[in-house]
Protein backbone atom coordinates (compact mmCIF):
# COMPACT_ATOMS: atom_id res chain seq x y z
CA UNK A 1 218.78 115.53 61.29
CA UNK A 2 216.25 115.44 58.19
CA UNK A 3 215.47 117.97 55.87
CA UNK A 4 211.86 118.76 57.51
CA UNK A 5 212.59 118.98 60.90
CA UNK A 6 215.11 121.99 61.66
CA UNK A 7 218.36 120.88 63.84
CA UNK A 8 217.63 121.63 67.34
CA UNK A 9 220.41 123.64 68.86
CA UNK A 10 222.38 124.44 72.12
CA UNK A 11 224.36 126.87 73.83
CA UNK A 12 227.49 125.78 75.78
CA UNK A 13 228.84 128.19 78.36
CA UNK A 14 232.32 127.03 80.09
CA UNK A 15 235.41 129.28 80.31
CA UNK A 16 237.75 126.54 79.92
CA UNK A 17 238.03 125.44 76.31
CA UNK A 18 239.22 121.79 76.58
CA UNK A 19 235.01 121.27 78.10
CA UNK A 20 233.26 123.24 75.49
CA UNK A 21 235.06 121.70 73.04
CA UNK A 22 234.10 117.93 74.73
CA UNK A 23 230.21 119.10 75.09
CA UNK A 24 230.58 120.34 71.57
CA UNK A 25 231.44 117.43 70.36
CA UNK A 26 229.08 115.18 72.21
CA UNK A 27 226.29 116.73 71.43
CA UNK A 28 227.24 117.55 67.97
CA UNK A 29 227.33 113.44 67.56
CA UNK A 30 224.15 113.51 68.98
CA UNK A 31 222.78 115.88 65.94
CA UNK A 32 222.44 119.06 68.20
CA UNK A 33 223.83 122.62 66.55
CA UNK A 34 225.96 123.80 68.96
CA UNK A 35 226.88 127.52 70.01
CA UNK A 36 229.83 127.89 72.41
CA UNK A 37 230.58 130.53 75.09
CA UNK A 38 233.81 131.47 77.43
CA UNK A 39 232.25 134.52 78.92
CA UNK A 40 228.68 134.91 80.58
CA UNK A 41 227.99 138.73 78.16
CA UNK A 42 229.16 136.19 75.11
CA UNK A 43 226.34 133.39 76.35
CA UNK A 44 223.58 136.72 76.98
CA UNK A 45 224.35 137.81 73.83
CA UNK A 46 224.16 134.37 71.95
CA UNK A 47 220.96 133.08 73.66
CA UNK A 48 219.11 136.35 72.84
CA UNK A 49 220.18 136.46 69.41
CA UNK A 50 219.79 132.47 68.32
CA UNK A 51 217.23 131.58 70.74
CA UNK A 52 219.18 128.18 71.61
CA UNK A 53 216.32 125.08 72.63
CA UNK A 54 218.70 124.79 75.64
CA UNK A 55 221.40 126.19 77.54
CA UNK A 56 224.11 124.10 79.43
CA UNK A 57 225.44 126.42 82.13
CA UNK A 58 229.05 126.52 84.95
CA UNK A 59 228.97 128.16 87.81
CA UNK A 60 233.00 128.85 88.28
CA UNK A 61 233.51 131.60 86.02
CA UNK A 62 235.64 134.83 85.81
CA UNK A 63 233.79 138.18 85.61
CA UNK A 64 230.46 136.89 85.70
CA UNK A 65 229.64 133.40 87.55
CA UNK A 66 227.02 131.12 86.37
CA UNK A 67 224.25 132.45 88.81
CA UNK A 68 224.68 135.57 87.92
CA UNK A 69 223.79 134.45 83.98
CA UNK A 70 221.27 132.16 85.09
CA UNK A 71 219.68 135.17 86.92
CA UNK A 72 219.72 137.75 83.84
CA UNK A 73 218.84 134.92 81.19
CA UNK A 74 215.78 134.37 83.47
CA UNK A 75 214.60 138.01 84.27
CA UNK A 76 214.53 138.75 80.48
CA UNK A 77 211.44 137.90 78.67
CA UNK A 78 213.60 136.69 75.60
CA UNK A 79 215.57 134.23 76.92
CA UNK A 80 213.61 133.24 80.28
CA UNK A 81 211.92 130.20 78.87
CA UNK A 82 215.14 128.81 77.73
CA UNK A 83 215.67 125.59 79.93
CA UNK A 84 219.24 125.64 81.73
CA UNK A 85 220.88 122.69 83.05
CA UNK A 86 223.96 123.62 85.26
CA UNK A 87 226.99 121.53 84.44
CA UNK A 88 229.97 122.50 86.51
CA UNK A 89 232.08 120.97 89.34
CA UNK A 90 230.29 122.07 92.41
CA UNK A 91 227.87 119.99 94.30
CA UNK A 92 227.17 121.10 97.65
CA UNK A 93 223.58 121.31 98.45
CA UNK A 94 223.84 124.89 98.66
CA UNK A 95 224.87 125.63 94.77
CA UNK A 96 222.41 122.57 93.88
CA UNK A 97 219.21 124.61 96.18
CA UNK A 98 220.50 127.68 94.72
CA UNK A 99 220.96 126.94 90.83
CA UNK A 100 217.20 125.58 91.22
CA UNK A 101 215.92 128.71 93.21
CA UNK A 102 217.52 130.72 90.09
CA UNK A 103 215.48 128.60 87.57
CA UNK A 104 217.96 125.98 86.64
CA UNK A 105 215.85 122.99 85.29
CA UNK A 106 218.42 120.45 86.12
CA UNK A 107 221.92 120.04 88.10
CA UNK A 108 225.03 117.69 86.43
CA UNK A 109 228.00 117.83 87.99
CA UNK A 110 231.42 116.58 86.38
CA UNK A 111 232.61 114.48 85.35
CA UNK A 112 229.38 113.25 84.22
CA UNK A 113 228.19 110.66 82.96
CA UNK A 114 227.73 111.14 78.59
CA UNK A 115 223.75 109.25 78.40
CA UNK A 116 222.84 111.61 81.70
CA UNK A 117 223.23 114.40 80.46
CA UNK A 118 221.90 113.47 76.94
CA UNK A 119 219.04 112.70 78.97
CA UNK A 120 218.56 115.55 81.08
CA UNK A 121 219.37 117.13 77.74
CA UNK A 122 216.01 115.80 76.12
CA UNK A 123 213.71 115.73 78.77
CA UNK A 124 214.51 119.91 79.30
CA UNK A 125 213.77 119.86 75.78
CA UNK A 126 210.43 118.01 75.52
CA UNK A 127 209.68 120.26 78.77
CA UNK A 128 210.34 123.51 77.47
CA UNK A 129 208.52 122.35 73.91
CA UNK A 130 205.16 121.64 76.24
CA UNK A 131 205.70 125.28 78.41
CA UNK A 132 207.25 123.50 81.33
CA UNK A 133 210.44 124.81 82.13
CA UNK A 134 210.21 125.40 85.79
CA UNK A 135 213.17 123.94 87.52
CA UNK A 136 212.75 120.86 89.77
CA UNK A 137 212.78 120.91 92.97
CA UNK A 138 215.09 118.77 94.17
CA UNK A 139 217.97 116.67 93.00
CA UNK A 140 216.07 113.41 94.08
CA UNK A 141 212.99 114.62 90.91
CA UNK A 142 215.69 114.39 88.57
CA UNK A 143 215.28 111.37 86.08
CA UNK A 144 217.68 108.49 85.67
């Protein structure tokens, strides 16, 4: 990124390593800074203290699941406007109508594909810079 525009950044939360450490690196590539997560307190803690431009979110975690972060990060004025895109392994309609009734701004399931999410990526971006980040509401507004 250049000099005058600061490095846009975001937070990763997965508790298995091997898929932080892929988004990591894909989005590093893609010039984001990158904070990483295992636990849902870690990802609380990290989003109210760096203020990420984004948040890429599971569902399937120990201790405390995804919608139960995606809940607290939206009921706290600090981190509420932070976009969050759920990335995780479940796809029923049920955890797709319920990420989106939490405030999730978009759904990916894995394995994704890289330019989708780098999409979906942007676009919650741009949406959150103009004081849109209300989710969607349904899989079918999602873009390409």
């Amino acid at each position: 990124m250049s000099e005058d525009r600061p490095e846009l950044s975001v937070l990763i939360l997965d508790d298995e390593e091997h898929i932080r450490k892929i988004l990591q690196l894909l989005l590093e590539r893609a010039g984001y800074q990158v904070f990483t997560a295992p636990t849902g307190e870690d990802a609380l803690t990290i989003a109210k203290v760096e203020h990420p431009e984004a948040i890429l979110l599971d569902i399937v975690m120990p201790a405390m699941n995804g919608y139960d972060v995606l809940r607290r990060l939206k009921s706290d004025p600090d981190t509420r406007a932070i976009p969050v895109i759920m990335v995780t392994s479940r796809g029923s309609e049920r955890d797709i109508a319920t990420s989106f009734q939490l405030g999730a701004l978009f759904y990916v399931e894995k394995p994704f594909e890289t330019q989708d999410l780098l999409e979906k990526l942007r676009v919650a971006i741009v949406r959150a810079a103009n004081g849109d980040a209300a989710p969607s509401s349904a899989p079918d507004s999602l873009p390409a």
